[in-house]
Amino acid sequence: GHIVHNWKVRWFVLLQDKLLYYKLEGGKKESSPKGRILLDGCTITCPCLEYENRPLLIKLKTKTNTDYFLECCSREERDSWALDITGAIHAGHPVQVQELHRMKNSFKLLENISLHHIVGKMRDSSTGIKLTLNLEQGNRYKETFTGSALVDWLISNSFAVSRFEAVTLASMLMEENFTKPVGARSTEAMRYSDLSEQFLDDSTALYMFAETSKKMLSSKEELQFNISELSGTIVKQGYLVKQGHKRKNWKVRKFVLRADPAFLHYYDPTKEENKPVGGFSLRGCLVSALEDNGVPTGVKGNVQGNLFKIITKNDIHYYIQASSKAERTQWIEAIKPLT
């Protein structure tokens, strides 16, 4: 509301040059509009982060400098409305509309993007991401932010133009150890999901800066991770080349195969800390060699051959290269009994 700044449910209708809103009586909209927003000369901000406890806002500023704050029911609905309203604002400029749709539907991160620069901006006390106390399953987590809050912040600060790009950036921040998952939901996604699903654009998934995580991580939590997955008997270990899930690049990883419980973990050999950067349970997995005559679907980049594939029970595909056919065979024969 403009006079009293309260929030009211209104029925909105988007026309070519204006946005009409109607009052609802008994669940039905009245015949005449309560008001209208002329879109000519409007600017739109989405996501709008001016209200900390209302992450689903769109802000419209008319050419007479009147601000309208509109709250949607979901992020998908908010982004859909924002796209359509922006299209209406630029209706007289079809080239701009085409460019807008291309940007929203394409995958193109900023060139020469600096993750250090993004983290610096995130930490800014006035314009950075808001750190709050969050509760999950009865546990209290200080100085955390949600996955969807980070995605909104990245878009609003022009580091990404779509939620897909923002999730990719957030995944990179986590992969490069700038941020850490905290709490059961985000931690489980990090440990058991495909890389493309490890960061959750979700208001219930919690994250924090890695430095904060190091200070707060208790030895009990660390021990639980070691006991549950890393206590199995090492069956086989060695260096293989693994394809990334997001950027489809190939990286050398040290793989460790364990039994009881059956897990395959992989480590970054360039990092001193002896902690896996990923891993998954082998229960219900399928493992098979891939033919060397041609590149299979889903595989990109520099492929030397000697490929094999592991499909988890959640249908996550891992593509791995061995240095020789003999080594590939050895790994497959070691993994198969544990599936």
Short mmCIF file of C-alpha atoms in Angstrom, two decimals:
data_model
loop_
_atom_site.label_atom_id
_atom_site.label_comp_id
_atom_site.label_asym_id
_atom_site.label_seq_id
_atom_site.Cartn_x
_atom_site.Cartn_y
_atom_site.Cartn_z
CA GLY A 1 0.00 0.00 0.00
CA HIS A 2 1.11 3.58 -0.70
CA ILE A 3 -0.46 5.34 2.29
CA VAL A 4 -0.40 2.54 4.87
CA HIS A 5 2.51 0.25 4.00
CA ASN A 6 0.60 -2.97 4.56
CA TRP A 7 0.37 -5.94 2.20
CA LYS A 8 -2.86 -6.89 0.45
CA VAL A 9 -3.80 -9.64 -1.97
CA ARG A 10 -4.65 -8.28 -5.41
CA TRP A 11 -5.55 -9.92 -8.73
CA PHE A 12 -3.15 -8.68 -11.43
CA VAL A 13 -3.75 -8.55 -15.16
CA LEU A 14 -0.86 -7.71 -17.49
CA LEU A 15 -1.79 -5.83 -20.66
CA GLN A 16 0.51 -4.61 -23.41
CA ASP A 17 1.20 -1.23 -21.82
CA LYS A 18 -0.14 -1.44 -18.27
CA LEU A 19 -0.56 -3.66 -15.24
CA LEU A 20 -4.07 -3.63 -13.75
CA TYR A 21 -4.87 -4.80 -10.24
CA TYR A 22 -8.25 -5.71 -8.79
CA LYS A 23 -9.66 -6.05 -5.30
CA LEU A 24 -10.92 -9.50 -4.34
CA GLU A 25 -14.31 -9.97 -2.66
CA GLY A 26 -15.35 -13.46 -1.61
CA GLY A 27 -12.54 -14.96 -3.64
CA LYS A 28 -13.65 -13.21 -6.84
CA LYS A 29 -12.18 -10.11 -8.45
CA GLU A 30 -14.35 -7.01 -8.70
CA SER A 31 -15.45 -5.86 -12.13
CA SER A 32 -13.45 -2.62 -12.19
CA PRO A 33 -9.72 -2.37 -11.42
CA LYS A 34 -8.58 -0.93 -8.09
CA GLY A 35 -5.61 0.69 -9.81
CA ARG A 36 -3.17 0.52 -12.70
CA ILE A 37 0.58 0.79 -13.28
CA LEU A 38 1.59 2.36 -16.59
CA LEU A 39 4.59 0.44 -17.91
CA ASP A 40 5.96 3.04 -20.32
CA GLY A 41 9.27 4.24 -18.87
CA CYS A 42 9.10 1.78 -15.95
CA THR A 43 12.19 0.11 -14.52
CA ILE A 44 11.94 -3.32 -12.92
CA THR A 45 14.10 -4.86 -10.18
CA CYS A 46 13.94 -8.62 -9.70
CA PRO A 47 14.87 -10.08 -7.33
CA CYS A 48 14.31 -7.09 -5.05
CA LEU A 49 16.06 -7.49 -1.70
CA GLU A 50 14.88 -4.32 0.04
CA TYR A 51 12.73 -6.33 2.47
CA GLU A 52 14.85 -9.02 4.16
CA ASN A 53 11.88 -11.18 5.16
CA ARG A 54 10.22 -10.97 1.73
CA PRO A 55 12.49 -12.63 -0.83
CA LEU A 56 9.80 -13.00 -3.53
CA LEU A 57 9.45 -9.32 -4.43
CA ILE A 58 9.37 -7.49 -7.74
CA LYS A 59 9.92 -3.72 -7.62
CA LEU A 60 8.48 -1.44 -10.29
CA LYS A 61 9.51 2.23 -10.49
CA THR A 62 7.38 4.32 -12.82
CA LYS A 63 8.75 7.22 -14.85
CA THR A 64 7.12 9.52 -12.25
CA ASN A 65 9.28 7.78 -9.57
CA THR A 66 6.44 5.91 -7.86
CA ASP A 67 7.59 2.61 -6.36
CA TYR A 68 5.43 -0.51 -6.42
CA PHE A 69 6.43 -3.62 -4.47
CA LEU A 70 4.72 -6.80 -5.67
CA GLU A 71 5.14 -10.10 -3.83
CA CYS A 72 4.65 -13.41 -5.61
CA CYS A 73 3.90 -16.88 -4.24
CA SER A 74 7.05 -18.65 -5.45
CA ARG A 75 10.38 -17.87 -7.06
CA GLU A 76 9.29 -19.51 -10.31
CA GLU A 77 6.15 -17.36 -10.42
CA ARG A 78 8.13 -14.23 -9.53
CA ASP A 79 10.68 -14.81 -12.30
CA SER A 80 7.93 -15.60 -14.82
CA TRP A 81 6.05 -12.37 -13.99
CA ALA A 82 9.27 -10.36 -14.12
CA LEU A 83 10.13 -11.72 -17.56
CA ASP A 84 6.65 -10.98 -18.95
CA ILE A 85 6.49 -7.48 -17.40
CA THR A 86 9.95 -6.67 -18.81
CA GLY A 87 8.75 -7.85 -22.22
CA ALA A 88 5.76 -5.51 -21.96
CA ILE A 89 7.95 -2.58 -20.89
CA HIS A 90 10.12 -3.10 -23.99
CA ALA A 91 7.22 -4.05 -26.26
CA GLY A 92 8.12 -1.28 -28.68
CA HIS A 93 11.66 -2.59 -28.93
CA PRO A 94 11.44 -6.20 -30.21
CA VAL A 95 15.22 -6.53 -30.42
CA GLN A 96 15.50 -5.88 -26.67
CA VAL A 97 12.78 -8.46 -25.96
CA GLN A 98 14.60 -11.07 -28.04
CA GLU A 99 17.87 -10.29 -26.26
CA LEU A 100 16.13 -10.59 -22.87
CA HIS A 101 14.76 -14.04 -23.69
CA ARG A 102 18.11 -15.11 -25.07
CA MET A 103 19.88 -14.04 -21.86
CA LYS A 104 17.30 -15.76 -19.64
CA ASN A 105 17.47 -19.03 -21.55
CA SER A 106 21.18 -19.20 -22.32
CA PHE A 107 24.13 -20.20 -20.19
CA LYS A 108 26.86 -17.57 -20.25
CA LEU A 109 28.69 -16.57 -17.12
CA LEU A 110 30.60 -13.30 -16.97
CA GLU A 111 33.99 -13.53 -18.63
CA ASN A 112 37.05 -13.47 -16.35
CA ILE A 113 34.77 -13.77 -13.33
CA SER A 114 36.60 -13.55 -10.01
CA LEU A 115 35.20 -15.69 -7.22
CA HIS A 116 37.34 -13.71 -4.76
CA HIS A 117 35.61 -10.52 -5.95
CA ILE A 118 32.15 -12.08 -5.48
CA VAL A 119 33.00 -13.28 -1.97
CA GLY A 120 34.33 -9.81 -1.11
CA LYS A 121 31.03 -8.29 -2.22
CA MET A 122 29.09 -10.96 -0.31
CA ARG A 123 30.93 -9.97 2.88
CA ASP A 124 30.16 -6.24 2.54
CA SER A 125 28.41 -5.18 5.75
CA SER A 126 25.83 -2.97 4.01
CA THR A 127 25.22 -4.50 0.57
CA GLY A 128 26.43 -8.07 1.10
CA ILE A 129 24.39 -11.17 1.77
CA LYS A 130 22.54 -11.07 5.09
CA LEU A 131 23.78 -13.56 7.67
CA THR A 132 21.05 -14.79 10.00
CA LEU A 133 20.30 -17.35 12.67
CA ASN A 134 18.50 -20.32 11.12
CA LEU A 135 16.88 -23.37 12.67
CA GLU A 136 16.86 -26.86 11.16
CA GLN A 137 15.57 -30.00 12.88
CA GLY A 138 15.89 -28.36 16.27
CA ASN A 139 19.49 -27.20 15.68
CA ARG A 140 20.49 -23.53 15.68
CA TYR A 141 22.96 -22.30 13.05
CA LYS A 142 24.41 -18.80 13.40
CA GLU A 143 25.74 -16.61 10.58
CA THR A 144 24.13 -18.63 7.79
CA PHE A 145 22.23 -17.89 4.59
CA THR A 146 19.88 -20.03 2.53
CA GLY A 147 20.59 -21.36 -0.94
CA SER A 148 17.76 -19.36 -2.50
CA ALA A 149 18.91 -16.17 -0.72
CA LEU A 150 22.36 -16.56 -2.30
CA VAL A 151 20.83 -17.13 -5.76
CA ASP A 152 18.69 -13.99 -5.35
CA TRP A 153 21.70 -11.98 -4.18
CA LEU A 154 23.86 -13.08 -7.14
CA ILE A 155 21.14 -12.07 -9.62
CA SER A 156 20.36 -8.74 -7.91
CA ASN A 157 24.07 -7.84 -7.95
CA SER A 158 24.34 -8.66 -11.68
CA PHE A 159 26.71 -11.60 -11.26
CA ALA A 160 24.16 -13.78 -13.10
CA VAL A 161 21.08 -13.15 -15.25
CA SER A 162 19.14 -16.32 -14.48
CA ARG A 163 18.68 -18.73 -11.60
CA PHE A 164 20.50 -21.44 -13.59
CA GLU A 165 23.58 -19.23 -13.92
CA ALA A 166 23.38 -18.20 -10.26
CA VAL A 167 23.19 -21.84 -9.12
CA THR A 168 26.24 -22.59 -11.27
CA LEU A 169 28.13 -19.71 -9.66
CA ALA A 170 27.04 -20.79 -6.17
CA SER A 171 28.22 -24.33 -6.97
CA MET A 172 31.61 -22.93 -8.03
CA LEU A 173 31.88 -20.98 -4.76
CA MET A 174 31.22 -24.18 -2.85
CA GLU A 175 33.51 -26.29 -5.06
CA GLU A 176 36.37 -23.81 -4.56
CA ASN A 177 35.84 -23.86 -0.79
CA PHE A 178 34.58 -20.28 -0.33
CA THR A 179 31.26 -21.48 1.09
CA LYS A 180 30.19 -24.62 2.94
CA PRO A 181 26.90 -26.45 3.45
CA VAL A 182 25.63 -26.58 7.02
CA GLY A 183 22.78 -28.64 8.39
CA ALA A 184 21.43 -31.98 7.22
CA ARG A 185 19.68 -30.96 3.99
CA SER A 186 22.52 -29.12 2.24
CA THR A 187 25.22 -31.43 3.63
CA GLU A 188 23.50 -34.56 2.30
CA ALA A 189 23.09 -32.94 -1.14
CA MET A 190 26.80 -32.07 -1.14
CA ARG A 191 27.90 -35.59 -0.24
CA TYR A 192 25.51 -37.78 -2.17
CA SER A 193 24.31 -35.82 -5.22
CA ASP A 194 25.59 -35.23 -8.71
CA LEU A 195 27.68 -32.02 -8.89
CA SER A 196 24.89 -30.25 -10.76
CA GLU A 197 22.57 -30.91 -7.80
CA GLN A 198 24.98 -30.36 -4.92
CA PHE A 199 23.98 -26.72 -4.38
CA LEU A 200 20.29 -26.31 -3.56
CA ASP A 201 18.32 -23.24 -4.68
CA ASP A 202 16.06 -23.73 -1.71
CA SER A 203 14.91 -21.68 1.29
CA THR A 204 15.49 -24.64 3.65
CA ALA A 205 19.08 -25.44 2.59
CA LEU A 206 21.65 -23.62 4.74
CA TYR A 207 25.16 -22.41 3.88
CA MET A 208 27.88 -20.29 5.48
CA PHE A 209 31.27 -18.86 4.62
CA ALA A 210 33.98 -21.52 4.80
CA GLU A 211 35.98 -19.62 7.44
CA THR A 212 32.93 -19.50 9.70
CA SER A 213 32.36 -23.20 9.08
CA LYS A 214 35.90 -24.05 10.19
CA LYS A 215 35.39 -22.16 13.45
CA MET A 216 32.04 -23.76 14.22
CA LEU A 217 32.59 -27.33 13.03
CA SER A 218 32.75 -29.57 16.05
CA SER A 219 35.00 -32.60 16.25
CA LYS A 220 31.86 -34.66 16.78
CA GLU A 221 30.48 -33.70 13.34
CA GLU A 222 33.83 -34.38 11.69
CA LEU A 223 34.13 -37.75 13.41
CA GLN A 224 30.64 -38.73 12.32
CA PHE A 225 31.58 -38.13 8.67
CA ASN A 226 34.77 -40.19 9.02
CA ILE A 227 33.08 -43.11 10.73
CA SER A 228 30.07 -43.31 8.44
CA GLU A 229 31.91 -43.32 5.13
CA LEU A 230 35.66 -43.32 5.47
CA SER A 231 36.09 -46.23 7.88
CA GLY A 232 35.55 -48.92 5.26
CA THR A 233 38.36 -51.19 4.14
CA ILE A 234 40.32 -49.69 1.24
CA VAL A 235 40.01 -52.09 -1.68
CA LYS A 236 41.74 -50.04 -4.35
CA GLN A 237 43.11 -46.53 -4.87
CA GLY A 238 44.80 -44.62 -7.65
CA TYR A 239 44.68 -41.62 -9.96
CA LEU A 240 42.00 -41.34 -12.64
CA VAL A 241 40.62 -38.50 -14.74
CA LYS A 242 37.01 -37.48 -14.01
CA GLN A 243 34.65 -35.33 -16.04
CA GLY A 244 32.99 -32.46 -14.14
CA HIS A 245 29.21 -32.41 -14.10
CA LYS A 246 28.74 -28.68 -14.71
CA ARG A 247 31.60 -27.44 -16.87
CA LYS A 248 32.34 -30.81 -18.48
CA ASN A 249 36.08 -30.32 -17.98
CA TRP A 250 38.41 -33.16 -17.03
CA LYS A 251 40.40 -33.17 -13.79
CA VAL A 252 42.85 -35.59 -12.24
CA ARG A 253 41.44 -37.03 -9.03
CA LYS A 254 42.73 -39.58 -6.57
CA PHE A 255 40.04 -42.26 -6.24
CA VAL A 256 39.69 -44.44 -3.15
CA LEU A 257 37.43 -47.49 -3.25
CA ARG A 258 36.17 -48.77 0.11
CA ALA A 259 34.10 -51.75 1.22
CA ASP A 260 31.88 -52.12 4.32
CA PRO A 261 30.37 -49.64 3.65
CA ALA A 262 30.91 -49.58 -0.11
CA PHE A 263 31.84 -46.04 -1.19
CA LEU A 264 33.90 -44.49 -3.95
CA HIS A 265 35.46 -41.17 -2.91
CA TYR A 266 37.65 -38.85 -4.95
CA TYR A 267 40.19 -36.31 -3.72
CA ASP A 268 41.84 -33.23 -5.21
CA PRO A 269 45.58 -34.07 -5.28
CA THR A 270 46.47 -30.35 -5.34
CA LYS A 271 45.01 -29.79 -1.87
CA GLU A 272 46.92 -30.70 1.25
CA GLU A 273 43.93 -31.56 3.42
CA ASN A 274 43.10 -35.22 3.19
CA LYS A 275 39.35 -34.81 2.69
CA PRO A 276 37.33 -36.04 -0.29
CA VAL A 277 35.88 -33.44 -2.66
CA GLY A 278 33.15 -35.87 -3.62
CA GLY A 279 31.95 -39.41 -3.35
CA PHE A 280 28.95 -41.68 -3.50
CA SER A 281 27.59 -44.95 -2.22
CA LEU A 282 28.09 -47.88 -4.58
CA ARG A 283 24.93 -49.69 -3.49
CA GLY A 284 22.70 -50.14 -6.54
CA CYS A 285 25.27 -48.66 -8.96
CA LEU A 286 25.93 -49.85 -12.51
CA VAL A 287 29.48 -49.78 -13.88
CA SER A 288 30.52 -50.47 -17.48
CA ALA A 289 33.28 -49.81 -19.99
CA LEU A 290 32.58 -47.43 -22.89
CA GLU A 291 33.64 -48.18 -26.43
CA ASP A 292 36.68 -46.29 -27.71
CA ASN A 293 35.32 -45.83 -31.26
CA GLY A 294 33.59 -42.46 -30.91
CA VAL A 295 32.64 -40.15 -28.05
CA PRO A 296 29.50 -41.22 -26.15
CA THR A 297 26.58 -38.85 -25.53
CA GLY A 298 27.16 -36.81 -22.39
CA VAL A 299 30.95 -36.77 -22.78
CA LYS A 300 32.75 -33.62 -23.90
CA GLY A 301 36.26 -32.24 -24.06
CA ASN A 302 39.60 -34.01 -24.33
CA VAL A 303 38.84 -37.73 -24.32
CA GLN A 304 41.84 -40.02 -24.67
CA GLY A 305 39.90 -43.27 -24.45
CA ASN A 306 39.77 -46.02 -21.81
CA LEU A 307 36.51 -44.58 -20.54
CA PHE A 308 34.13 -46.19 -18.11
CA LYS A 309 30.85 -45.01 -16.64
CA ILE A 310 29.24 -45.39 -13.23
CA ILE A 311 25.50 -44.80 -12.87
CA THR A 312 24.26 -44.42 -9.30
CA LYS A 313 20.88 -45.67 -8.09
CA ASN A 314 19.69 -42.04 -8.36
CA ASP A 315 20.61 -42.10 -12.09
CA ILE A 316 23.65 -39.82 -11.70
CA HIS A 317 26.24 -40.50 -14.40
CA TYR A 318 29.99 -40.34 -13.69
CA TYR A 319 32.42 -40.49 -16.63
CA ILE A 320 35.97 -41.56 -15.76
CA GLN A 321 39.13 -42.13 -17.84
CA ALA A 322 41.81 -44.67 -16.94
CA SER A 323 45.36 -44.53 -18.28
CA SER A 324 45.04 -47.90 -20.05
CA LYS A 325 42.50 -50.58 -20.90
CA ALA A 326 44.06 -52.88 -18.32
CA GLU A 327 43.65 -50.27 -15.57
CA ARG A 328 40.05 -49.64 -16.64
CA THR A 329 39.31 -53.35 -16.40
CA GLN A 330 40.90 -53.55 -12.94
CA TRP A 331 38.75 -50.72 -11.61
CA ILE A 332 35.54 -52.13 -13.08
CA GLU A 333 36.25 -55.58 -11.65
CA ALA A 334 36.99 -54.05 -8.24
CA ILE A 335 33.82 -51.93 -8.20
CA LYS A 336 31.31 -54.50 -9.50
CA PRO A 337 31.26 -56.81 -6.41
CA LEU A 338 30.49 -53.80 -4.20
CA THR A 339 27.38 -52.67 -6.08
#
